[in-house]
Short mmCIF file of C-alpha atoms in Angstrom, two decimals:
data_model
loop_
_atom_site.label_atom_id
_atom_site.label_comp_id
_atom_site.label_asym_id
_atom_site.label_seq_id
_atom_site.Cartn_x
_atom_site.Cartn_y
_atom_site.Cartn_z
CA UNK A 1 0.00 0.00 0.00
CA UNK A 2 2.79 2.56 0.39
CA UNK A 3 3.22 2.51 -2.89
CA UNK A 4 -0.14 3.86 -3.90
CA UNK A 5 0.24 6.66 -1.50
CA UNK A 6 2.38 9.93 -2.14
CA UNK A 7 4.03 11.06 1.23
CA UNK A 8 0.94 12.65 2.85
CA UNK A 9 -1.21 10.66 1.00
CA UNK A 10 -4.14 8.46 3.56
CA UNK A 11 -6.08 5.78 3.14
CA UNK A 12 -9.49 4.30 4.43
CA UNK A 13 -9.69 0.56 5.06
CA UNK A 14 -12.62 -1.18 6.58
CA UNK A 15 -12.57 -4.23 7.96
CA UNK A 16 -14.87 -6.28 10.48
CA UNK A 17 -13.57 -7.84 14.12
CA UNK A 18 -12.66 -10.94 12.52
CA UNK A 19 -9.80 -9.27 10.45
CA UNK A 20 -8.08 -8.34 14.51
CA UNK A 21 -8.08 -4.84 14.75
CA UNK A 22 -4.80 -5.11 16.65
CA UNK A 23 -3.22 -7.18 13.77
CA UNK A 24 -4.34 -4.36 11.08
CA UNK A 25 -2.96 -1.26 13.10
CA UNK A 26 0.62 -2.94 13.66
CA UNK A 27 1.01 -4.52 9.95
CA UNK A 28 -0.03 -1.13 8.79
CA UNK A 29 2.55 0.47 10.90
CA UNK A 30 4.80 -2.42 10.02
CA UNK A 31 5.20 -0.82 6.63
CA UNK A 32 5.88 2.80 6.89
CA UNK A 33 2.24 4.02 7.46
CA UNK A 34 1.00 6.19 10.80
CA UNK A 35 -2.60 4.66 11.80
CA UNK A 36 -5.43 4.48 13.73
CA UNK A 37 -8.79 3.26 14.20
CA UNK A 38 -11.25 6.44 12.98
CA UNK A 39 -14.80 4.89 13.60
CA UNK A 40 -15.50 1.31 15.49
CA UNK A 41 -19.36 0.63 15.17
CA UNK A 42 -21.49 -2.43 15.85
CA UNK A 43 -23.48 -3.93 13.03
CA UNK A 44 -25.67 -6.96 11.73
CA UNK A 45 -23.08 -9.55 10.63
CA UNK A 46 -22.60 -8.33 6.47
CA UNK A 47 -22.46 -11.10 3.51
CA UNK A 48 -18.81 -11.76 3.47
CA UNK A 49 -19.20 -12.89 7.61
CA UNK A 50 -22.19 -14.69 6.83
CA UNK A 51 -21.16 -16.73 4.58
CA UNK A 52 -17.96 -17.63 6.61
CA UNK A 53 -20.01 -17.67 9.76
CA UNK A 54 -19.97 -20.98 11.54
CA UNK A 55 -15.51 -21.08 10.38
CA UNK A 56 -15.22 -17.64 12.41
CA UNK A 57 -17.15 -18.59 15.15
CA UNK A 58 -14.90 -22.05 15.03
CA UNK A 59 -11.77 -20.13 14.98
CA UNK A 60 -13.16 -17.96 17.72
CA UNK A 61 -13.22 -15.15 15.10
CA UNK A 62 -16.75 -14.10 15.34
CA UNK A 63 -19.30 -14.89 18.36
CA UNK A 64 -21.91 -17.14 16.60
CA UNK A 65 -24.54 -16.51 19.09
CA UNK A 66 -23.94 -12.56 18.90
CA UNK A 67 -25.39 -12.08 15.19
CA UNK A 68 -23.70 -8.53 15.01
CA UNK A 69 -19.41 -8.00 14.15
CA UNK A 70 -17.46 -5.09 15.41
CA UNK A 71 -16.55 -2.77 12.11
CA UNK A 72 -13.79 -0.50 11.82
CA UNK A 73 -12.60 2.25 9.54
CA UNK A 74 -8.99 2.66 9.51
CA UNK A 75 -7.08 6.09 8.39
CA UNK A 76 -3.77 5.14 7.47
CA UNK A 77 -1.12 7.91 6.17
CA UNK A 78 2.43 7.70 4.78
CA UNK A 79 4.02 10.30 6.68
CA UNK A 80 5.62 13.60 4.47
CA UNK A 81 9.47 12.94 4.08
CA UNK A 82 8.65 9.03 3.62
CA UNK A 83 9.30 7.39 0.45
CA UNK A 84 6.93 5.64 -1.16
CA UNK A 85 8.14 2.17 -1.94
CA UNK A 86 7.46 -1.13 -3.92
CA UNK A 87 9.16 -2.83 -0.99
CA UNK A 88 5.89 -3.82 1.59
CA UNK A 89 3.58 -3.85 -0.61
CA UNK A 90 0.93 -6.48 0.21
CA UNK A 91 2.73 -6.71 3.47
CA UNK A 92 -0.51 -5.45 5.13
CA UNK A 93 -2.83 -8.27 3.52
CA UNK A 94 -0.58 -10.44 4.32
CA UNK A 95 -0.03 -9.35 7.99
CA UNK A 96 -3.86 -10.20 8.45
CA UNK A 97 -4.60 -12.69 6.55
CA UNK A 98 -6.10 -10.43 3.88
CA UNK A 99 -6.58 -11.29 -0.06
CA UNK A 100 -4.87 -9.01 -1.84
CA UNK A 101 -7.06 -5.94 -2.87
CA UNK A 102 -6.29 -3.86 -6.25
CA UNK A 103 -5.76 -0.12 -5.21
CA UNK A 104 -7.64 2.09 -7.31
CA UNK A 105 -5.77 5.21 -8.72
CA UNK A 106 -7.23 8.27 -10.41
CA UNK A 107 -6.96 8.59 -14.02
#
């Protein structure tokens, strides 16, 4: 993801409870990129969780009985100064356990 960002560039990732918030926050920090948590809200478990459902709530993911996931927005920002590199990239999918997601550039 550094790569896609110019130094003072941010980012927005979502991702629900069974991702590990914790896990997110240090693999983004892991490659270069100042984060933090900007919204945590409780909702109805979405499609992706649902269909995954009963394998979370083996793992101890996702509380079967709960019907409703933690969801989090993360702001992520490669700080000015900081070069943006090819080096990491995909290290934050990785970190979490993530499939690799295209990053979308303007024109």
């Amino acid at each position: 993801m550094p790569s896609a960002l110019r130094p003072g560039g941010r980012a927005l990732i979502v991702h629900g409870e069974a991702t590990g918030f914790d896990r997110t926050l240090e693999a983004l920090e892991q490659v270069g990129l100042e984060a933090t948590i900007a919204l945590r809200r409780t909702e109805p478990i979405g499609p992706l969780a649902s269909e995954r459902h009963e394998v979370l709530a083996a793992r101890g993911l996702l509380d079967a009985a709960r019907g409703h996931e933690d969801i989090a927005v993360f702001w992520a920002r490669l700080p000015v100064g900081a070069d943006s590199a090819e080096e990491g990239d995909g290290a934050v999918g990785r970190a979490v356990g993530a499939p690799a997601v295209d990053v979308l550039r303007p024109g």
